[in-house]
XYZ file of C-alpha atoms in Angstrom:
522
model
C -19.139 2.911 101.137
C -18.046 6.302 102.114
C -15.089 8.092 101.404
C -15.907 8.115 97.710
C -15.243 3.884 97.514
C -17.922 1.542 96.009
C -18.652 -1.382 98.228
C -17.996 -4.960 96.521
C -17.917 -8.405 96.731
C -15.715 -11.295 98.509
C -13.911 -11.772 95.622
C -12.239 -8.172 95.762
C -13.607 -7.623 92.104
C -13.939 -3.948 91.997
C -15.146 -3.862 88.241
C -17.452 -5.734 86.253
C -16.442 -8.325 83.953
C -18.747 -7.365 81.189
C -17.023 -3.647 80.711
C -15.219 -0.990 82.550
C -16.398 1.165 85.087
C -16.084 4.726 85.240
C -13.872 5.006 88.425
C -15.025 8.253 89.166
C -17.173 10.821 86.966
C -14.330 13.749 86.387
C -12.676 14.763 83.135
C -9.262 12.565 84.095
C -11.173 9.330 84.202
C -13.143 10.173 81.298
C -10.127 10.724 79.445
C -8.684 7.652 80.688
C -11.681 5.593 79.519
C -12.267 7.381 76.305
C -8.579 6.035 75.575
C -8.194 2.423 77.089
C -12.244 1.645 76.711
C -14.071 3.829 74.147
C -17.624 4.048 74.508
C -17.908 4.649 70.924
C -15.283 1.344 69.725
C -16.922 -0.580 66.969
C -15.108 -3.749 66.856
C -13.709 -5.024 63.000
C -14.799 -7.847 61.221
C -12.726 -10.646 61.830
C -9.847 -11.841 59.570
C -9.931 -15.074 58.211
C -7.186 -16.171 60.360
C -4.842 -14.399 62.830
C -0.847 -15.456 63.829
C -2.035 -14.516 67.263
C -4.968 -13.879 69.026
C -4.311 -11.863 72.491
C -6.299 -12.249 75.390
C -5.972 -9.552 77.466
C -4.620 -6.055 76.929
C -2.726 -5.856 80.387
C 1.270 -5.847 80.068
C 1.586 -9.130 78.693
C -1.150 -8.782 76.277
C 0.291 -5.581 74.822
C 3.623 -6.607 74.665
C 2.548 -9.703 73.218
C 0.197 -7.668 70.424
C 2.790 -5.001 69.808
C 5.863 -7.221 69.247
C 4.217 -9.464 66.928
C 2.400 -6.882 64.620
C 6.100 -5.196 64.804
C 7.206 -8.429 63.156
C 4.641 -8.253 60.633
C 2.149 -10.887 62.064
C -1.731 -10.277 61.806
C -2.785 -9.798 65.514
C -6.042 -9.664 67.200
C -6.360 -8.090 70.675
C -9.153 -8.729 73.088
C -10.085 -7.326 76.086
C -12.978 -6.885 78.355
C -12.246 -4.286 80.632
C -9.785 -1.342 80.368
C -6.840 -1.691 78.171
C -3.461 -1.324 80.327
C -4.751 -3.612 82.737
C -3.857 -3.231 86.065
C -0.425 -1.805 85.927
C -2.069 1.657 84.500
C -5.528 1.574 86.100
C -5.008 0.167 89.606
C -1.559 -0.759 90.044
C 2.074 0.499 89.201
C 1.081 4.193 87.758
C -1.614 5.202 90.558
C 0.238 3.530 93.410
C 3.425 5.170 92.484
C 1.656 8.809 92.248
C 0.034 8.121 95.543
C 3.765 7.277 97.095
C 5.436 10.293 95.630
C 2.933 12.557 97.636
C 3.115 10.699 100.807
C 6.786 11.200 100.702
C 6.759 14.670 99.874
C 4.946 14.557 103.198
C 7.575 12.672 105.099
C 10.111 14.687 103.723
C 8.475 17.955 105.007
C 7.948 16.509 108.686
C 11.691 15.466 108.869
C 12.914 19.105 107.043
C 13.768 20.064 110.873
C 16.559 17.450 111.251
C 18.331 18.750 107.862
C 18.288 22.313 109.397
C 15.246 23.269 107.403
C 12.216 24.929 109.329
C 9.081 24.187 108.022
C 6.412 26.990 109.051
C 3.632 25.316 110.879
C 0.223 25.109 109.021
C 1.256 22.654 106.202
C -1.486 19.946 105.706
C -2.134 17.359 102.616
C -4.819 18.105 100.287
C -6.012 14.419 99.977
C -8.292 15.272 97.466
C -5.661 17.280 95.369
C -3.460 14.309 95.858
C -5.802 11.826 94.465
C -6.766 14.263 91.534
C -3.159 14.453 90.541
C -3.075 10.566 90.473
C -5.947 10.549 88.123
C -4.248 13.256 86.021
C -1.025 11.237 85.659
C -2.938 8.378 85.076
C -4.775 9.770 81.842
C -1.733 11.025 80.714
C 0.073 7.991 80.456
C -2.858 6.323 79.280
C -2.519 6.651 75.372
C 0.389 4.788 74.822
C -1.971 1.646 76.010
C -4.988 2.921 74.222
C -7.185 1.180 71.912
C -6.521 3.770 68.929
C -2.810 3.601 69.014
C -2.854 -0.182 68.876
C -5.237 -0.061 65.897
C -4.021 3.024 63.976
C -0.419 3.054 64.860
C 0.350 -0.650 65.365
C -1.932 -2.363 63.014
C -3.576 -4.654 65.326
C -7.047 -5.634 65.488
C -8.795 -4.608 68.790
C -12.030 -6.242 69.838
C -13.374 -4.612 73.165
C -15.485 -7.200 74.815
C -15.306 -10.852 76.368
C -13.743 -13.623 75.101
C -14.402 -17.479 75.328
C -12.903 -20.466 73.418
C -15.252 -22.137 70.987
C -12.335 -24.813 69.554
C -8.809 -25.508 70.153
C -7.876 -22.855 67.504
C -10.844 -20.317 67.766
C -12.082 -17.780 70.249
C -15.614 -15.948 70.109
C -16.070 -12.309 70.932
C -19.117 -10.148 70.612
C -20.914 -12.887 68.399
C -17.834 -12.878 66.122
C -15.277 -15.746 65.621
C -11.434 -15.375 65.870
C -9.691 -18.468 64.000
C -5.721 -18.687 64.956
C -2.917 -20.054 64.318
C -1.612 -19.264 67.945
C -3.358 -17.448 70.704
C -1.994 -15.958 74.013
C -4.019 -15.840 77.463
C -2.905 -12.854 79.191
C -6.245 -12.359 81.008
C -4.051 -11.180 84.319
C -5.281 -11.423 87.994
C -7.499 -9.688 90.688
C -7.334 -8.758 94.281
C -7.846 -11.737 96.151
C -9.691 -11.673 99.518
C -9.727 -14.003 102.878
C -12.746 -15.663 103.618
C -13.433 -14.083 106.764
C -16.994 -13.716 107.895
C -18.794 -10.542 107.325
C -16.088 -8.941 105.426
C -18.224 -8.993 102.076
C -21.046 -7.620 103.873
C -19.463 -4.884 105.276
C -17.342 -3.870 102.539
C -13.883 -3.570 101.801
C -11.459 -1.896 99.560
C -8.318 -3.268 97.253
C -6.243 -1.957 94.687
C -9.130 -1.885 92.410
C -11.029 0.941 94.609
C -8.555 2.441 96.620
C -7.804 4.819 93.754
C -11.256 5.923 93.642
C -11.129 7.637 97.304
C -12.004 11.317 97.109
C -11.853 11.730 101.083
C -9.419 10.612 103.743
C -10.183 7.729 105.394
C -9.796 8.910 109.039
C -9.153 5.362 110.290
C -7.969 2.389 108.417
C -7.324 -1.297 108.843
C -5.055 -3.026 106.116
C -5.383 -6.705 105.969
C -2.197 -8.145 104.747
C 1.554 -7.576 105.361
C 2.647 -8.197 101.845
C 3.889 -5.783 98.993
C 0.541 -4.179 98.317
C -0.608 -4.089 102.038
C 2.470 -2.085 103.150
C 3.151 0.240 100.417
C -0.613 1.649 101.104
C -0.322 1.256 104.800
C 2.700 3.418 104.655
C 1.489 5.832 102.261
C -2.053 6.298 103.529
C -0.567 7.069 107.318
C 1.627 9.606 105.566
C -1.184 11.248 103.837
C -2.864 11.393 107.509
C -5.043 8.402 108.157
C -4.391 6.521 111.340
C -3.719 3.118 110.177
C -3.391 -0.507 111.823
C -2.098 -3.028 109.837
C -2.905 -6.713 110.532
C -0.688 -9.413 109.166
C -1.376 -13.266 110.272
C 2.345 -14.111 109.835
C 4.955 -12.935 112.535
C 6.523 -10.672 110.281
C 5.912 -8.790 107.251
C 7.099 -9.773 103.522
C 7.387 -13.409 104.491
C 8.705 -14.245 100.892
C 11.264 -11.556 101.686
C 14.902 -11.462 103.489
C 13.984 -11.040 107.275
C 16.518 -8.600 107.910
C 14.942 -6.338 105.342
C 11.422 -6.586 106.995
C 12.922 -5.990 109.989
C 14.071 -2.522 108.795
C 10.586 -1.909 107.260
C 8.979 -2.832 110.634
C 10.952 -0.177 112.278
C 9.922 2.241 109.393
C 6.352 1.909 109.808
C 6.355 2.083 113.489
C 8.080 5.486 112.762
C 5.464 6.572 110.391
C 2.797 5.809 112.959
C 1.420 2.337 111.672
C 0.339 0.360 114.418
C 1.230 -3.232 113.707
C -0.553 -6.204 114.645
C 1.549 -9.099 113.661
C 0.224 -12.854 114.210
C -2.942 -11.704 114.317
C -5.900 -13.362 112.684
C -8.927 -11.366 111.813
C -11.993 -13.893 112.830
C -14.810 -11.645 111.577
C -15.826 -8.291 110.629
C -19.088 -6.720 111.708
C -21.132 -3.573 111.361
C -21.288 -0.897 114.456
C -23.268 2.330 113.672
C -21.127 3.871 111.524
C -18.096 1.719 112.404
C -16.601 -1.185 110.647
C -15.465 -3.249 113.369
C -12.677 -6.108 112.939
C -12.497 -8.833 115.526
C -8.692 -10.427 115.940
C -6.579 -12.652 117.997
C -2.901 -13.434 117.976
C -1.844 -16.724 119.854
C -1.401 -14.828 123.255
C -4.120 -12.145 122.971
C -7.400 -10.728 121.201
C -9.285 -7.848 120.659
C -11.380 -5.715 118.313
C -10.552 -2.627 116.187
C -12.957 -0.253 114.839
C -12.289 1.512 111.869
C -14.251 3.461 109.139
C -12.277 1.640 106.013
C -10.731 -1.937 105.582
C -8.335 -2.125 102.898
C -7.671 -5.728 101.483
C -4.103 -6.549 100.425
C -3.470 -10.539 100.625
C -2.204 -11.529 97.157
C -3.594 -11.836 93.523
C -6.053 -14.503 91.941
C -5.604 -15.665 88.271
C -8.652 -14.395 85.944
C -9.676 -17.782 84.474
C -13.481 -17.586 84.634
C -15.635 -17.480 81.505
C -13.071 -18.419 79.196
C -14.294 -21.902 78.497
C -10.671 -23.259 78.750
C -11.844 -26.873 78.515
C -13.229 -26.303 75.089
C -9.692 -25.559 74.032
C -8.012 -28.220 75.822
C -6.387 -26.090 78.190
C -5.563 -27.263 81.951
C -5.763 -24.699 84.632
C -7.023 -24.296 88.524
C -8.329 -21.527 90.264
C -5.042 -20.984 92.222
C -2.438 -21.212 89.866
C -4.366 -20.225 87.191
C -3.528 -21.425 83.679
C -1.012 -24.378 83.307
C 2.123 -23.641 81.329
C 5.399 -25.545 81.180
C 8.663 -23.442 80.988
C 8.240 -22.192 77.599
C 4.733 -21.100 78.591
C 2.947 -23.362 76.037
C -0.277 -24.980 77.737
C -2.027 -28.139 77.144
C -2.881 -27.067 73.865
C -0.063 -26.573 71.654
C -1.404 -23.487 69.872
C -2.053 -21.586 72.720
C 0.536 -19.830 75.201
C -0.018 -17.851 78.774
C 1.963 -15.230 80.209
C 1.752 -12.958 82.933
C -0.492 -12.910 85.982
C -2.671 -15.703 84.802
C 0.042 -18.297 85.050
C 3.299 -17.062 86.628
C 3.903 -17.132 90.260
C 5.806 -13.806 90.300
C 3.456 -11.274 89.215
C 5.089 -8.227 88.588
C 4.430 -6.027 85.157
C 8.383 -6.320 84.203
C 7.964 -10.188 84.490
C 4.988 -10.188 82.276
C 7.011 -7.882 79.992
C 9.590 -10.455 79.423
C 7.578 -13.483 79.637
C 5.846 -11.962 76.478
C 8.804 -11.836 74.545
C 9.057 -15.431 75.515
C 5.280 -15.799 73.915
C 6.576 -14.370 70.658
C 9.612 -15.946 69.932
C 7.969 -19.567 70.906
C 4.712 -19.301 69.210
C 5.954 -17.080 66.092
C 9.544 -18.628 65.361
C 8.959 -22.040 67.061
C 11.747 -21.057 69.618
C 12.379 -22.663 72.861
C 12.912 -19.804 75.057
C 12.425 -20.869 78.860
C 11.271 -18.644 81.549
C 13.339 -20.068 84.097
C 16.601 -18.635 82.170
C 14.850 -15.197 83.121
C 16.644 -13.119 85.861
C 13.952 -11.270 87.465
C 14.553 -8.339 89.829
C 11.380 -7.259 91.885
C 10.861 -4.181 94.363
C 8.535 -3.426 97.125
C 8.142 0.506 97.211
C 7.718 1.097 100.812
C 10.476 4.162 102.131
C 12.947 2.554 102.473
C 12.288 0.251 99.424
C 13.149 -3.306 99.254
C 14.652 -5.090 96.486
C 15.788 -8.128 95.382
C 17.129 -10.284 92.900
C 18.045 -13.953 92.470
C 18.243 -16.153 95.706
C 17.599 -15.475 99.272
C 19.454 -16.954 101.977
C 16.299 -19.116 102.971
C 15.864 -20.362 99.025
C 19.922 -21.437 98.994
C 19.351 -23.442 101.970
C 16.263 -25.412 100.696
C 17.882 -25.808 97.060
C 21.543 -26.828 99.155
C 23.326 -23.893 97.596
C 26.315 -23.119 99.811
C 26.802 -19.095 100.175
C 28.984 -16.578 101.330
C 27.385 -13.480 101.860
C 28.825 -9.910 102.039
C 26.828 -6.758 103.856
C 27.273 -3.246 103.611
C 25.350 -1.014 106.188
C 24.213 1.960 104.613
C 25.263 3.886 107.916
C 29.070 2.998 106.886
C 28.431 4.631 103.255
C 29.139 8.580 103.605
C 26.155 9.786 100.967
C 23.624 7.591 102.928
C 24.672 9.140 106.250
C 24.454 12.719 104.378
C 20.882 12.102 103.161
C 19.949 10.929 106.809
C 19.194 7.458 105.333
C 21.088 5.385 107.220
C 18.542 2.028 107.767
C 19.417 0.038 105.235
C 21.905 -2.219 103.849
C 23.244 -4.163 100.706
C 23.561 -7.762 100.968
C 25.137 -9.656 98.246
C 25.526 -13.583 97.809
C 27.666 -15.674 96.114
C 28.407 -19.226 95.578
C 31.019 -20.399 98.111
C 34.564 -20.430 97.003
C 33.842 -17.990 93.697
C 32.528 -14.299 93.196
C 29.397 -15.772 91.219
C 26.594 -13.557 92.011
C 23.505 -15.347 92.910
C 21.411 -13.158 95.084
C 21.188 -9.887 96.516
C 18.708 -7.734 98.466
C 18.765 -3.816 98.737
C 17.306 -1.841 101.426
C 17.424 2.025 100.485
C 15.406 4.530 99.566
C 15.654 3.749 96.050
C 16.837 0.479 96.025
C 14.697 -0.116 92.745
C 17.109 1.952 91.099
C 20.290 -0.021 92.374
C 19.159 -3.332 92.054
C 19.357 -2.875 88.127
C 23.590 -2.960 88.471
C 23.346 -6.336 90.277
C 20.691 -7.976 87.886
C 23.357 -6.724 84.960
C 26.239 -8.321 87.055
C 24.006 -11.743 87.293
C 23.062 -11.636 83.609
C 26.126 -11.010 82.161
C 27.954 -13.498 84.235
C 30.162 -10.542 85.878
C 31.582 -11.638 89.507
C 31.334 -9.404 92.752
C 35.191 -9.051 92.458
C 34.605 -7.052 89.298
C 31.976 -4.956 90.792
C 35.052 -3.871 93.080
C 36.597 -2.388 89.908
C 33.707 -0.563 88.498
C 34.191 3.113 89.325
C 31.061 4.738 91.239
C 30.731 8.587 91.503
C 31.439 9.550 95.160
C 29.025 10.469 97.116
C 26.600 8.096 96.036
C 24.499 5.309 98.012
C 25.093 2.944 95.257
C 28.762 2.638 96.484
C 27.931 0.309 99.016
C 27.700 -2.211 96.066
C 31.454 -1.698 95.284
C 32.197 -2.031 99.186
C 30.683 -4.958 98.836
C 33.110 -6.089 96.039
C 35.805 -4.704 97.996
C 34.843 -6.907 100.827
C 35.156 -10.256 98.716
C 38.484 -9.320 97.241
C 39.668 -9.265 100.815
C 38.798 -12.322 101.141
C 41.126 -13.621 98.684
C 44.032 -12.114 100.688
C 44.458 -15.336 102.847
C 47.074 -15.614 105.436
C 49.318 -17.532 103.139
C 48.794 -14.877 100.470
C 49.698 -12.073 102.762
C 52.513 -13.919 104.078
C 54.028 -14.334 100.474
C 53.389 -10.755 99.695
C 55.085 -9.554 102.867
C 58.182 -11.339 101.527
C 58.031 -9.625 98.344
C 58.017 -6.523 99.757
C 60.986 -7.308 101.942
C 62.746 -8.752 99.010
C 62.090 -5.950 96.492
C 63.025 -2.909 99.303
């Protein structure tokens, strides 16, 4: 592939399962690998038996290992690739670095609307953007490093591929690790659709796009979920001509439709061409071009680009673990099968994170790992379903959500009352020039109990935590109206929603009684 990327196959697996790939031969990636998969690492001699063996050193695995070791358990941690998992290496950290640079570009381009004249000639140094990304990733990596877990936390760290050899044992690098309990936290990888010609032509995923050193002039993004939308917008702002193809008629099909509509407008303003309801039927090479053949219900066409980026979801990493030998049930779509307490069919073995959970978020994996620690080490009965898990798509504006959507509530038969505050009615949003968004809060009908919310705003990911806190603490929307928010802030929209709820309590009868009381007390 051109542009500093390496072509890979239809499974979208950018790195070999047998060990790490040095993403680029530069000082930053060498520092990264020296921390999260050092070439001179010597695996320890296994203990006679471990309280907990953790397979996978992504978010769920690291939290399990650190938490259990901090409680005095004897812990082994196994990683075949890069410690830190997707979040550090090919997910949260690098993507947010890219998005931050792209927002700076967008702010420059809109500065004139704020009365700031930017001299002509400002341009994006794409190589410098990507160098900063690699530098920051390397800077953060010591927290997830093999040496930290060994030297500071007392964890036995094994680098290599693990497979079950018994119901209470795994083998790594020819050594058998016996355990009282184990947790499978092997994560997931980028999935790819089965489109004829795609693998042969070559494509990018989140696992390889951050190795780019040259900006693709023309880019096709397949998939209108969070990954596709985030990267489409960021790379368009950084100068690529971007076309996003999605087989649904709207973006972000799991999110609020009104939020998706705001995002569509934002992407169009940035110059992303949207082909919604479009199926890519095949991909072919035509000279230097990669050509996507696409069709909707009423039209069809071809799209010639320099690179194709696939962002259509995640596939759990279950291959090569010999799960059957431990009596663990799994399938290629759902991954490892677990109950609500994250136990597998083998009572000794738990699972957490992307390998077994529908909601594949770093913060969800973090708190699932905490459930595993309690249930495995202390015979707890904590349940995954008891967690209130927010999420955020880091486009501009961001789209954050917690709890039920209106569609989910209808499916479950939950009657809602919904309160919406448009950012166009919030003074700070007007002052910021960020009016295209809203706060939408759902309460159970007849009460102020919050059951869900969606926020669309530039910093919606920061704002949603107030509503999540209210839901976890069983604080009603009416009470949020009494929380003094600094003026002016965009979060004041949450208080305004609370005010709107309180006004519904002033029924005509209450108003007549109150009016009579005022007349009587004059």
